[in-house]
Short mmCIF file of C-alpha atoms in Angstrom, two decimals:
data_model
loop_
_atom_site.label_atom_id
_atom_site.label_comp_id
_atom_site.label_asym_id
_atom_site.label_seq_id
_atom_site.Cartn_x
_atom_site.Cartn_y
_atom_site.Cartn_z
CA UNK A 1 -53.97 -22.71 4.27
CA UNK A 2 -51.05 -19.95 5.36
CA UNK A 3 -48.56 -22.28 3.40
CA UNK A 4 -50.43 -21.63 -0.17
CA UNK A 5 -51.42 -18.06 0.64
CA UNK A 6 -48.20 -17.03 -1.22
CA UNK A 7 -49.71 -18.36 -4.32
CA UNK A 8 -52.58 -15.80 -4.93
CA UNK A 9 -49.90 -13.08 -5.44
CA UNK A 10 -48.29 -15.68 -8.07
CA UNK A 11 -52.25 -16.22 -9.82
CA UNK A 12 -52.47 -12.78 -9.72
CA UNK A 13 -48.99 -11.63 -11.56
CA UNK A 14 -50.43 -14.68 -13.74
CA UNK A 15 -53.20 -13.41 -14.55
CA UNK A 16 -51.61 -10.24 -15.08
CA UNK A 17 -49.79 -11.71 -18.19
CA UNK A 18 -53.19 -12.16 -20.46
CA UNK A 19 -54.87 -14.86 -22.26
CA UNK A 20 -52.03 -15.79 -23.94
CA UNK A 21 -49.44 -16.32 -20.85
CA UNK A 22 -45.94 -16.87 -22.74
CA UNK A 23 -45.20 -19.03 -19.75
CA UNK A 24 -47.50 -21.49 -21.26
CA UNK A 25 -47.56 -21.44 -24.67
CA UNK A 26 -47.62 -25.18 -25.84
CA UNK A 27 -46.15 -26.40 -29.13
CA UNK A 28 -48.68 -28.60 -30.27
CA UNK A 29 -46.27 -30.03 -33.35
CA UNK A 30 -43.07 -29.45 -34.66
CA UNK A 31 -42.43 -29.74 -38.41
CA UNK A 32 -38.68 -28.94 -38.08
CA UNK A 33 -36.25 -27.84 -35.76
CA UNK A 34 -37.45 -23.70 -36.44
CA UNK A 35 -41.48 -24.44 -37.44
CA UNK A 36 -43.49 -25.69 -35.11
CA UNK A 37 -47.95 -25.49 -34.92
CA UNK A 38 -48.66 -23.16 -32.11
CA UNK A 39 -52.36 -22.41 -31.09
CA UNK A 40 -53.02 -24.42 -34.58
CA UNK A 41 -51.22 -22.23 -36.68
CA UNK A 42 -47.77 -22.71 -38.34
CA UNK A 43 -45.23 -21.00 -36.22
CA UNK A 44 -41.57 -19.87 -37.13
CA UNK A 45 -39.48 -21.10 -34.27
CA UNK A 46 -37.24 -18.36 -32.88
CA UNK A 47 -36.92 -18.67 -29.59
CA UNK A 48 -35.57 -21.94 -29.00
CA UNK A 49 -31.54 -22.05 -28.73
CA UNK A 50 -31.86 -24.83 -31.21
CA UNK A 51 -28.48 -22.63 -32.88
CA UNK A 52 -27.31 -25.85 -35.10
CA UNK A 53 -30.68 -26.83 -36.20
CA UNK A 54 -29.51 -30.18 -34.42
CA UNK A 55 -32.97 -31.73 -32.71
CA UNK A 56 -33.20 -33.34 -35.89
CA UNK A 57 -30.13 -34.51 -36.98
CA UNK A 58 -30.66 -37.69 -39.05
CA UNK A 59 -27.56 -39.61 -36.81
CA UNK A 60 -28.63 -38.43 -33.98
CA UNK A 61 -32.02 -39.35 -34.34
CA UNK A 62 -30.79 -42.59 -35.47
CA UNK A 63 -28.58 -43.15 -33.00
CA UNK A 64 -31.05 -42.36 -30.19
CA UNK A 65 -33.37 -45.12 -32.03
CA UNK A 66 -31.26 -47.10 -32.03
CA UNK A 67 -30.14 -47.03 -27.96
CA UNK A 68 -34.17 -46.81 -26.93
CA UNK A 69 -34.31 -50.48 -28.79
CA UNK A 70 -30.67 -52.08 -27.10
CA UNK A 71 -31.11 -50.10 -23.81
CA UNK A 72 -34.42 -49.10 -23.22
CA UNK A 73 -36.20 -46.24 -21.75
CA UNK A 74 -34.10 -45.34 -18.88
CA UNK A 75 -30.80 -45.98 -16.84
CA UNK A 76 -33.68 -45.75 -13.37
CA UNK A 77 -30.62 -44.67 -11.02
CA UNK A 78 -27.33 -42.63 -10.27
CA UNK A 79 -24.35 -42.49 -11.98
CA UNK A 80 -23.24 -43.23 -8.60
CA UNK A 81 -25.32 -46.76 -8.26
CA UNK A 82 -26.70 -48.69 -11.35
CA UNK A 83 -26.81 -45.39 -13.81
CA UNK A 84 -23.41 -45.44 -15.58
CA UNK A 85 -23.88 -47.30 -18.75
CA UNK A 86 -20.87 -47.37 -21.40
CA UNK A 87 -22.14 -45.02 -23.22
CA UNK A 88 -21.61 -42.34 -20.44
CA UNK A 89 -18.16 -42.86 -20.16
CA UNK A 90 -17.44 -42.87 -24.01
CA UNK A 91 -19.39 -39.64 -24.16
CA UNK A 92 -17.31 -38.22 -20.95
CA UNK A 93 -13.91 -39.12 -22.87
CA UNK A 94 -15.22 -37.92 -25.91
CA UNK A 95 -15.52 -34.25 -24.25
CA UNK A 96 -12.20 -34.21 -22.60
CA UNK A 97 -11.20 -35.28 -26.31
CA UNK A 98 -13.49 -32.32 -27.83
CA UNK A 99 -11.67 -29.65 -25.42
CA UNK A 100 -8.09 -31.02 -25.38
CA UNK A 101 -8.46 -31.59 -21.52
CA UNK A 102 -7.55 -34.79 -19.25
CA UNK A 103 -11.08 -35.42 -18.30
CA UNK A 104 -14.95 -34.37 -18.51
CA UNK A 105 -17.73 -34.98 -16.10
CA UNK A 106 -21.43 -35.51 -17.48
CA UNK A 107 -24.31 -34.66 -15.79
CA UNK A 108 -27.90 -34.74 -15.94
CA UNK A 109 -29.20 -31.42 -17.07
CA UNK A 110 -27.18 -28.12 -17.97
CA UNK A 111 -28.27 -26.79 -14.78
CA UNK A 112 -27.36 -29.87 -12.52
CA UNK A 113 -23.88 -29.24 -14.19
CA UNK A 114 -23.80 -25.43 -13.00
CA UNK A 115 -24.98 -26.86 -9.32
CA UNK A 116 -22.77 -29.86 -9.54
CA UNK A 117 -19.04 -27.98 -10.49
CA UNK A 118 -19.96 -25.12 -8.33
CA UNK A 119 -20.69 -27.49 -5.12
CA UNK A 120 -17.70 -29.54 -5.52
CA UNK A 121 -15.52 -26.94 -6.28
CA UNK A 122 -16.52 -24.48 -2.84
CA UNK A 123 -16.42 -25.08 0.52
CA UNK A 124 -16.09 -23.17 3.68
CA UNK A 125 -13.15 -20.49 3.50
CA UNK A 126 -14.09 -20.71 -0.11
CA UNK A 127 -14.58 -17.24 -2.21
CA UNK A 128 -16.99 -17.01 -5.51
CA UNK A 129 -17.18 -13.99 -7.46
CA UNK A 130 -19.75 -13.78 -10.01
CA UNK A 131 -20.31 -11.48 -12.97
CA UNK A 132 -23.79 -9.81 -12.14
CA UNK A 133 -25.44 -11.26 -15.06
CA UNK A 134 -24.35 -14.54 -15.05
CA UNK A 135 -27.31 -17.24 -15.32
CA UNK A 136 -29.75 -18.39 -12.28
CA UNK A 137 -28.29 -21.72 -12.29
CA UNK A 138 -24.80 -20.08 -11.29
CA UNK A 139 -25.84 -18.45 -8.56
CA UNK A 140 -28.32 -21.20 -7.01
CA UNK A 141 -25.10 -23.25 -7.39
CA UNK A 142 -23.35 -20.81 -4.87
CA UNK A 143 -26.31 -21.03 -2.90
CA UNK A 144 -25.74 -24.71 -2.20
CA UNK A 145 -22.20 -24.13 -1.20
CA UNK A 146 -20.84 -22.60 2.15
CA UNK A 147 -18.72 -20.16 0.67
CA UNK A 148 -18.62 -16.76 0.49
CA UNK A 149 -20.19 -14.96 -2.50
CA UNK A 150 -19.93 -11.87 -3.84
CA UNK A 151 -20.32 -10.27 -7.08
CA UNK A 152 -18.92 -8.05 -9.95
CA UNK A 153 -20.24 -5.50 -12.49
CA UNK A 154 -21.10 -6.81 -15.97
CA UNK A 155 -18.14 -7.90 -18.38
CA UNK A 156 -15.93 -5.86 -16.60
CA UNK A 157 -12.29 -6.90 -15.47
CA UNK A 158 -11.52 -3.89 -13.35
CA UNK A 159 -14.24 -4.39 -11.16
CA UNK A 160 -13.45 -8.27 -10.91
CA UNK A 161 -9.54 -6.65 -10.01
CA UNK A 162 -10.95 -4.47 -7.63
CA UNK A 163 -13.11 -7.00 -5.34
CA UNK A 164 -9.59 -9.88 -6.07
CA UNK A 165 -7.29 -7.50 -4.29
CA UNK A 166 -10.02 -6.58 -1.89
CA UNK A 167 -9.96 -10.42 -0.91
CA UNK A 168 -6.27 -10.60 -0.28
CA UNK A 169 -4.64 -13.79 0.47
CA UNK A 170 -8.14 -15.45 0.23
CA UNK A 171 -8.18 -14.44 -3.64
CA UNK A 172 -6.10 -18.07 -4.12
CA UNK A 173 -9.21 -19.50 -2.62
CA UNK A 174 -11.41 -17.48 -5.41
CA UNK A 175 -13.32 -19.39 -8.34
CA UNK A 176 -14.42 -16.28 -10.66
CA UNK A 177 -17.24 -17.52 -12.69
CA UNK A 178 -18.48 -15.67 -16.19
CA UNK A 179 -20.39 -17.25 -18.91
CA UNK A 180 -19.01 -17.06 -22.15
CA UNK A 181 -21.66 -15.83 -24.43
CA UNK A 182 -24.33 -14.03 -22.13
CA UNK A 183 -28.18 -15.79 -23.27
CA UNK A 184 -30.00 -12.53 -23.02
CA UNK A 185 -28.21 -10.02 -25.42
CA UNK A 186 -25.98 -12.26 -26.96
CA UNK A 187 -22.89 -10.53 -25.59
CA UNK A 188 -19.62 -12.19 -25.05
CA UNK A 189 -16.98 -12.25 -21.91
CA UNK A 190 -13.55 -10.56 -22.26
CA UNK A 191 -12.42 -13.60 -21.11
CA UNK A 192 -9.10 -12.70 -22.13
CA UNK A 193 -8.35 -9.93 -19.67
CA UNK A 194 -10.86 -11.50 -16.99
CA UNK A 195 -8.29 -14.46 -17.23
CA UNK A 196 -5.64 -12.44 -17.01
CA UNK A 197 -6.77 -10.60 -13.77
CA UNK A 198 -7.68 -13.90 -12.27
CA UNK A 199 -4.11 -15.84 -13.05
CA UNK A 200 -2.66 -12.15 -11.66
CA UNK A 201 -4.68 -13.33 -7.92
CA UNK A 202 -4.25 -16.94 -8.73
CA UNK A 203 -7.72 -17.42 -8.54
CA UNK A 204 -9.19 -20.00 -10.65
CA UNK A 205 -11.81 -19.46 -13.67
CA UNK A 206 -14.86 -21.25 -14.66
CA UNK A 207 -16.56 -20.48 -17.77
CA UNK A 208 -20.49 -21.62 -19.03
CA UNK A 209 -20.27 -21.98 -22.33
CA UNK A 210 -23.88 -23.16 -22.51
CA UNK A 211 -24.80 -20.71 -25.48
CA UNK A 212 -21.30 -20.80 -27.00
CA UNK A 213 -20.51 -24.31 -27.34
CA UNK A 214 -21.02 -25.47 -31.12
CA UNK A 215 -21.39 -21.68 -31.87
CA UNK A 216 -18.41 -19.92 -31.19
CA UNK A 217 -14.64 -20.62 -31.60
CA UNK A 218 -12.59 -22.40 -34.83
CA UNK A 219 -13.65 -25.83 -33.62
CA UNK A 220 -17.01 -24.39 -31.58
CA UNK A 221 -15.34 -24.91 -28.07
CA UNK A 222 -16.36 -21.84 -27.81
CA UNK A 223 -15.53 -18.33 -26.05
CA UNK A 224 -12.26 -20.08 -24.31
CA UNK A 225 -10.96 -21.13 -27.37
CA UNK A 226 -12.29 -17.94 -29.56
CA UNK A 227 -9.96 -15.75 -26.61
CA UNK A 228 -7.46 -17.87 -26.76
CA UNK A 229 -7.52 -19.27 -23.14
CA UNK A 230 -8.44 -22.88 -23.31
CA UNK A 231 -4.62 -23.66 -21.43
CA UNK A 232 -5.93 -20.58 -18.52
CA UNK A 233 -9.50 -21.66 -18.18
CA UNK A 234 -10.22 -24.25 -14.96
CA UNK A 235 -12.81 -25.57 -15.88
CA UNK A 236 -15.91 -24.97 -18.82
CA UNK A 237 -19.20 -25.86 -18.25
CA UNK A 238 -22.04 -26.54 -20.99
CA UNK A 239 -25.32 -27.90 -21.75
CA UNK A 240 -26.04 -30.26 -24.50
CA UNK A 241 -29.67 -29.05 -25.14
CA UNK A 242 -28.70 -25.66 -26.96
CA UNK A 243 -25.96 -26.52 -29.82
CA UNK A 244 -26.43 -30.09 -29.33
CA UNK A 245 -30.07 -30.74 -29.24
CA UNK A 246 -30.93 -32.76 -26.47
CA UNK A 247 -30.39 -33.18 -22.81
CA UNK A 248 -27.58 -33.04 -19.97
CA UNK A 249 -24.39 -30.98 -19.09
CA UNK A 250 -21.29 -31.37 -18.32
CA UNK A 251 -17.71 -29.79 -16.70
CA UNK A 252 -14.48 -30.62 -18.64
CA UNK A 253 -11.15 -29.27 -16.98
CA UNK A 254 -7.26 -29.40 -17.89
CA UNK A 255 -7.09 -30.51 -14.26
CA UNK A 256 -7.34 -34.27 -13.47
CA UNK A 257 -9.43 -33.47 -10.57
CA UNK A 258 -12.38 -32.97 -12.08
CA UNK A 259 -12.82 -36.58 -12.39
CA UNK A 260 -13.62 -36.55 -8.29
CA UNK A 261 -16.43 -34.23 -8.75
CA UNK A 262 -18.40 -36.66 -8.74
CA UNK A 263 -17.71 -38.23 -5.27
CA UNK A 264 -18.68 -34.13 -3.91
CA UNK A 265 -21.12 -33.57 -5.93
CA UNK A 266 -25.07 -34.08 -4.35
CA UNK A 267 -26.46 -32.84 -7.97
CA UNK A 268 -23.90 -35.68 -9.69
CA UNK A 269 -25.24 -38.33 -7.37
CA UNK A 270 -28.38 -37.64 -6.22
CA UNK A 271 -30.60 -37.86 -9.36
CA UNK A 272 -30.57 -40.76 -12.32
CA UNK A 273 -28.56 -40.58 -15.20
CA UNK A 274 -29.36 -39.67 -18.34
CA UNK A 275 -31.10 -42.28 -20.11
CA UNK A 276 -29.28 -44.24 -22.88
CA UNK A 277 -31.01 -42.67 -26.21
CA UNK A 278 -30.22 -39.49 -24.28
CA UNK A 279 -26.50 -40.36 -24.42
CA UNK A 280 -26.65 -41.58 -27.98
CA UNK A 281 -28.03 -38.63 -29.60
CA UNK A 282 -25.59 -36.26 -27.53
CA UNK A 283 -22.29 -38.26 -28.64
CA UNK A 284 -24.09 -38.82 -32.49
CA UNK A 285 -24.83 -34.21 -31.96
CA UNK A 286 -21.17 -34.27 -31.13
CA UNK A 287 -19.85 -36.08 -34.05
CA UNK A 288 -22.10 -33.64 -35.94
CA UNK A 289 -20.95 -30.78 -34.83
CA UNK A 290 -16.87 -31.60 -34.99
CA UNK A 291 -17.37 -32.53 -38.58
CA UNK A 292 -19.77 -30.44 -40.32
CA UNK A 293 -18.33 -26.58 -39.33
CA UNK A 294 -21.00 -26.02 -42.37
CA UNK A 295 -23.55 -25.61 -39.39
CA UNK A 296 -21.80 -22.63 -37.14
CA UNK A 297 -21.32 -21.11 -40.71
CA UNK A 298 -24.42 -20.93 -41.77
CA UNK A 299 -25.84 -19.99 -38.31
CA UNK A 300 -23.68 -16.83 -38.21
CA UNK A 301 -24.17 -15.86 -41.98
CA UNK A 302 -28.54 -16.28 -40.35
CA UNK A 303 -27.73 -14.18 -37.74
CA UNK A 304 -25.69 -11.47 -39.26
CA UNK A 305 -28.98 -11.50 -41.81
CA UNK A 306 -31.45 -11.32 -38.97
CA UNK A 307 -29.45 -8.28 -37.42
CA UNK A 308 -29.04 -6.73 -40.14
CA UNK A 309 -32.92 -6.59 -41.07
CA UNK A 310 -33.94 -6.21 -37.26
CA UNK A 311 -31.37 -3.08 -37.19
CA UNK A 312 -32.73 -1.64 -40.43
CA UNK A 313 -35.89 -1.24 -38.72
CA UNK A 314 -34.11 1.25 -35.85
CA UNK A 315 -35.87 -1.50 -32.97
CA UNK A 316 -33.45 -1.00 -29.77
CA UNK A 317 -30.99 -3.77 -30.33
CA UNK A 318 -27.36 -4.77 -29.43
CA UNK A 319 -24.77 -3.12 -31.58
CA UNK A 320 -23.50 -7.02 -32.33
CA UNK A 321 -24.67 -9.86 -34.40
CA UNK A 322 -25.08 -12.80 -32.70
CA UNK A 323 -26.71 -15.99 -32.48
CA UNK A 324 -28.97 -14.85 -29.70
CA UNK A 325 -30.24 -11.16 -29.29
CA UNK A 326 -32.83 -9.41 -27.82
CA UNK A 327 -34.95 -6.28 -28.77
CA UNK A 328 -35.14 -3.96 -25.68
CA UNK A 329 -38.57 -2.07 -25.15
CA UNK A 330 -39.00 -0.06 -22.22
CA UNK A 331 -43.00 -0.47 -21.43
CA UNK A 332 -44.01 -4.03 -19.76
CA UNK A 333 -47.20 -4.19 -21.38
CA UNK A 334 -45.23 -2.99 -24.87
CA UNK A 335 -43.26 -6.10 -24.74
CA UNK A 336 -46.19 -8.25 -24.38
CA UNK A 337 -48.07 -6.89 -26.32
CA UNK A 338 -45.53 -7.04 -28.83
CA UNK A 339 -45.21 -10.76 -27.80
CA UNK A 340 -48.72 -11.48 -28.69
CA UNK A 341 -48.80 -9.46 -32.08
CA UNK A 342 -45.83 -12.18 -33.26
CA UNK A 343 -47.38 -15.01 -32.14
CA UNK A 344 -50.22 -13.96 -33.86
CA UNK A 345 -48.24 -13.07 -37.13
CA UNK A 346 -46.52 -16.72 -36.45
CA UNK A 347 -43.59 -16.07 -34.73
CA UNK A 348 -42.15 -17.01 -31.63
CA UNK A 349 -39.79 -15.53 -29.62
CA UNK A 350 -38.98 -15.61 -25.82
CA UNK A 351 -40.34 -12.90 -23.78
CA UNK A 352 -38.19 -11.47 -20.70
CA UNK A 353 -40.42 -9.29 -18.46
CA UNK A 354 -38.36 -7.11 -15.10
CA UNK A 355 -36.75 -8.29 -13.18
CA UNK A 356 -35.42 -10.55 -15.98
CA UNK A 357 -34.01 -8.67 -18.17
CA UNK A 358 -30.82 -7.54 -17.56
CA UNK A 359 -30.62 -3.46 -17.31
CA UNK A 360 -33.82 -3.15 -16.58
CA UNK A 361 -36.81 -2.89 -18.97
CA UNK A 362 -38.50 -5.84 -20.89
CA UNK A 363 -37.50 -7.61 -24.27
CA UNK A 364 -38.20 -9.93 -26.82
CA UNK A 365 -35.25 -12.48 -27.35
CA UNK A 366 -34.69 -14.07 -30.71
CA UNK A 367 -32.40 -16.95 -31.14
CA UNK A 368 -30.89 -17.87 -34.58
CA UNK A 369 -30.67 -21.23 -36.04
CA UNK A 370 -28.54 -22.78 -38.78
CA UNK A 371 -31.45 -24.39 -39.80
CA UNK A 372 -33.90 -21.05 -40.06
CA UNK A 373 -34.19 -20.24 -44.29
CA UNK A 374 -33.88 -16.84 -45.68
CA UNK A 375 -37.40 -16.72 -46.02
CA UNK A 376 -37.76 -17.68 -42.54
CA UNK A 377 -35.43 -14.89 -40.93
CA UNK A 378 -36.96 -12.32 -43.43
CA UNK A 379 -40.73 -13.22 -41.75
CA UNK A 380 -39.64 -12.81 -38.30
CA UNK A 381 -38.36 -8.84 -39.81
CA UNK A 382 -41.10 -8.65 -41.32
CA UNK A 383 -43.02 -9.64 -38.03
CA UNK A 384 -41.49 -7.47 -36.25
CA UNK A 385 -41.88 -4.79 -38.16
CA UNK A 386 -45.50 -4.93 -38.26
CA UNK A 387 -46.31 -5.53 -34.19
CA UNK A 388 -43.86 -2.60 -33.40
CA UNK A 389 -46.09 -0.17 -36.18
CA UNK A 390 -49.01 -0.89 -34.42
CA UNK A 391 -47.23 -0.23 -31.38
CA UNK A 392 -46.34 2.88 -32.37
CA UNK A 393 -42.60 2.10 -31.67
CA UNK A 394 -41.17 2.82 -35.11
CA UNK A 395 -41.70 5.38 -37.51
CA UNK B 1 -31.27 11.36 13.31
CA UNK B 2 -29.10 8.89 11.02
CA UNK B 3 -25.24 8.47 10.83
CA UNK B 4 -22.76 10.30 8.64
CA UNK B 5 -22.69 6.78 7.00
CA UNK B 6 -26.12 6.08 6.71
CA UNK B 7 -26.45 9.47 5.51
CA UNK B 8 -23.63 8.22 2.72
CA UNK B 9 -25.67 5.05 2.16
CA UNK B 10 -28.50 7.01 1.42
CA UNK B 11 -27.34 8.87 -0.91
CA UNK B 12 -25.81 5.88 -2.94
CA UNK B 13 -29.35 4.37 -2.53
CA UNK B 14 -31.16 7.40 -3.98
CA UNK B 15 -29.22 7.03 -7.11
CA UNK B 16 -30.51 3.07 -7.53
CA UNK B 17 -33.84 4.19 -6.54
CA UNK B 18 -36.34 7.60 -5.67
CA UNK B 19 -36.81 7.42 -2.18
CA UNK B 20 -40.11 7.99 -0.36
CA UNK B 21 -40.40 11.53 1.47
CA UNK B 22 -40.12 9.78 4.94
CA UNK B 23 -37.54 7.40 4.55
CA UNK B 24 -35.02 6.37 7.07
CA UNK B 25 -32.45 4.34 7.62
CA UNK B 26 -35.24 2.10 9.49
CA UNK B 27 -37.63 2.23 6.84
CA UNK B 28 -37.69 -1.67 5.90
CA UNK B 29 -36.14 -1.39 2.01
CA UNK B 30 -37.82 -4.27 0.82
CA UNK B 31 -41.40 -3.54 1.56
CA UNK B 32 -40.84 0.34 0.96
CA UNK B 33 -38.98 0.46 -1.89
CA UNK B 34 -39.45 -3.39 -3.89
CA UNK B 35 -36.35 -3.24 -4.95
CA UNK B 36 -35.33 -5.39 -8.01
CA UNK B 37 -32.46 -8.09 -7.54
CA UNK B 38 -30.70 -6.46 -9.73
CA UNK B 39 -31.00 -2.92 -8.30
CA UNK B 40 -29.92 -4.84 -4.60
CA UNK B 41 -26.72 -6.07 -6.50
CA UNK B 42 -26.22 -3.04 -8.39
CA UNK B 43 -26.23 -0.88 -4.75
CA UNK B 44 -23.93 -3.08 -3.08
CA UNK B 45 -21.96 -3.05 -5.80
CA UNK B 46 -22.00 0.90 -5.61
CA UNK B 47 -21.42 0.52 -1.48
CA UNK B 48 -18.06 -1.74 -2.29
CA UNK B 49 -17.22 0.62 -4.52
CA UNK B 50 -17.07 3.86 -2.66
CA UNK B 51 -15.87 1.72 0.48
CA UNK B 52 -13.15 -0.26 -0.99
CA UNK B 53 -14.84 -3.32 1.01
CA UNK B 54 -16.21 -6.58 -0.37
CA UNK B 55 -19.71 -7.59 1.04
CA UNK B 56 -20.86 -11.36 1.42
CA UNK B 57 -24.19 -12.15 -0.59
CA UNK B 58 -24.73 -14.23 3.23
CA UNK B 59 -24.26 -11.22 5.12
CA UNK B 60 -26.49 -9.38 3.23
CA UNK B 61 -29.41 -11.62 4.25
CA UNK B 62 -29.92 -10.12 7.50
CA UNK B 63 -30.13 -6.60 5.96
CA UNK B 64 -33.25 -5.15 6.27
CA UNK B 65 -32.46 -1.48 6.32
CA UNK B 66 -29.82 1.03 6.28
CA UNK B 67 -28.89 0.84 9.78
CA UNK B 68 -28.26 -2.88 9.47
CA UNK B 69 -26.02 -2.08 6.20
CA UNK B 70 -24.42 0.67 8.03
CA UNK B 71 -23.52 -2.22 10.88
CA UNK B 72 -21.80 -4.09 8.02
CA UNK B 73 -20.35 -1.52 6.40
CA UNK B 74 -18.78 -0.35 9.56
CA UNK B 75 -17.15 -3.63 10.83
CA UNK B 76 -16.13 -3.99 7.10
CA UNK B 77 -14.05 -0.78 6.96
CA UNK B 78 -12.51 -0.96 10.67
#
């Protein structure tokens, strides 16, 4: 039994976590896209990414209806084999459209995008330098990949300079890779100066947009196009299931290249394709989002309301609205406790115990959503407000 | 009796983390001190730094104290 020995430490830190284990908390119903029935009790929804309000998008739901009746269920194979239906290469054209760029690759989960660019892009002889906070599925991605890997401090270009030059002639063999708009406290890259260090090596630059896409930037191509670098960028990566509401990911590039990823690519080819109502509610969440910029208006105007009330309570917050942000507490059992009270109150957010959070400490994320009413973001203050009391956190 | 660098690396250490009384630079810092990912990062981070050297994530793998840092620090910098 030596092989499952390791997992008594796991029931244990499990067990650790309460009754109520946030790592299990079921949604039994959802009413809309921010109130679902949690433990039988209506349940604001703030913790889910869902930033356009888009899982229930009447075209994309209709859409998707529509491609489970034509298609059916599932594509049952590879892009590679039998798995590349139409539909997947409208949506992939449709992307390079969306970003201005010769081609886009789709994959079949946000993560299996951040796996798939990174191992086609690195090889032996190969450098990767990653901010320090840059999301698991960047750095398992390196993991897959024999090049070296090394990383940089936080949002800083100077450091990033520092460990280029250190590299020397290698630095042309350098992919530096940031996300746009950090999922944890809602802070954005500098991608402006980090671009410029990199073109100053002439390294090349990938950027996840996954909580940016839809969110930030004139047309929502987010934190590339909000800097000004979409013609310096190498290559963005994204998810559909934040902004977009549903499933996949994908790497669009100004160079044609991209379009071989897929040929050296294991996470492209070694797992079926999204399935065709997939597809359909993705391009119909597109559409959506290029032609109602309603949406990322009224998602910003929720979460400059949300900041505002979660800052007029003096909680330890980041100094910036934004359509994700987290409330920093320094005591583990604090946080979930805190965790608990909201649910309770019926509120959910996502809780972030060490090591996760970054800095150190625990906290309770909140994610806006276009779709959250006033009444809605003033509950979740109100919330708040209340567990933290009882806490004794706030005066 | 440890190294003028492993002394250094110490030191750099000590500001991540409070060391035990009888640590080393054999004393195993993953058991003895259950160091955070995040702190690991953040020290070699702090050891490029004061170095001017870039460290591998791969070479790091093998590191199971400061001796075996100071090894890699040391071929780094000659």
């Amino acid at each position: 039994m030596s092989l499952l020995a390791k997992f008594a430490a796991v029931e244990e830190a499990r067990r650790g976590l309460g009754e109520a284990d946030p790592t299990r908390t079921v949604i039994e119903r959802l009413e809309s896209p921010t109130l679902g029935v949690i433990n039988g009790a209506p349940t604001i929804l703030a913790g889910t990414n869902n930033y356009l309000g888009m899982t229930f998008d009447a075209q994309a739901v209709a859409a998707g209806r529509d491609a489970l009746t034509q298609a059916g269920t599932g594509t049952t194979g590879s892009r590679m084999a039998n798995g590349t239906y139409a539909a997947h290469v409208a949506l992939e054209a449709e992307l390079a459209d969306f970003y201005g760029y010769p081609a886009a690759v789709v994959f079949s989960t946000g993560y299996a995008a951040n796996l798939g660019a990174l191992s086609a892009l690195l090889g032996a002889g190969d450098a990767v330098l990653l901010d320090a906070d840059a999301h698991a599925s960047l750095f398992d991605g390196c993991r897959l990949c024999p090049a070296d890997v090394y990383t940089f401090r936080h949002n800083d270009p100077e450091s990033l300079d520092k460990r280029l030059r250190r590299l020397g002639a290698r630095a042309q063999n350098a992919l530096v890779v940031v996300e746009g708009l950090y999922g944890v406290l809602g802070d954005r890259a500098p991608l402006a100066d980090i671009a410029a260090v990199k073109d100053r090596h002439g390294a090349c630059l990938l950027v996840d947009e996954a909580h940016s896409l839809g969110v930030v930037g004139a047309e929502g191509r987010g934190v590339v196009e909000e800097a000004g670098i979409m013609d310096q960028v190498d290559f963005v990566v994204g998810t559909f299931s934040k902004s977009l509401g549903t499933m996949g990911g994908f790497c669009a590039s100004r160079h044609e290249e991209v379009a071989l990823f897929p040929y050296a690519s294991r996470p492209y080819m070694f797992t079926a394709s999204p399935s065709p109502a997939t597809i359909a509610c993705t391009r119909a969440a597109l559409r959506t989002l290029r032609t109602r910029p309603e949406l990322k208006a009224r998602l910003w105007r929720n979460a400059n309301r949300l900041h505002q009330g979660l800052s007029q309570l003096g909680v330890d917050l980041g100094e910036a609205a934004s359509p994700v942000m987290s409330v920093r507490l320094q005591r583990r059992e604090d946080a979930l406790a805190a965790w608990n009270g909201l649910l309770a109150e019926g509120v959910y957010v996502n809780l972030f115990l060490p090591p996760a959070a970054p800095g150190g400490g625990s906290m309770l994320r909140m994610s806006v959503s276009a779709a959250h009413t006033d009444d809605q973001l003033d509950r979740i203050v109100a919330a708040l407000a209340k567990v933290m009391r009882a806490l004794g956190a706030l005066a | 009796m440890d190294s003028p660098l492993e002394l250094e690396l110490r030191e750099l250490l000590a500001g991540i983390t409070a060391l035990p009384p009888d640590f080393t630079a054999d004393t195993d810092l993953l058991d003895a001190l259950a160091l955070e990912s995040a702190q690991i990062m953040e020290f070699v981070m702090e050891v490029e730094d004061r170095f001017d050297i870039i460290i591998d994530q791969r070479q790091l793998a093998e590191v199971r104290n400061i001796a075996h840092l100071a090894a890699v620090v040391g071929k780094a910098v000659a």
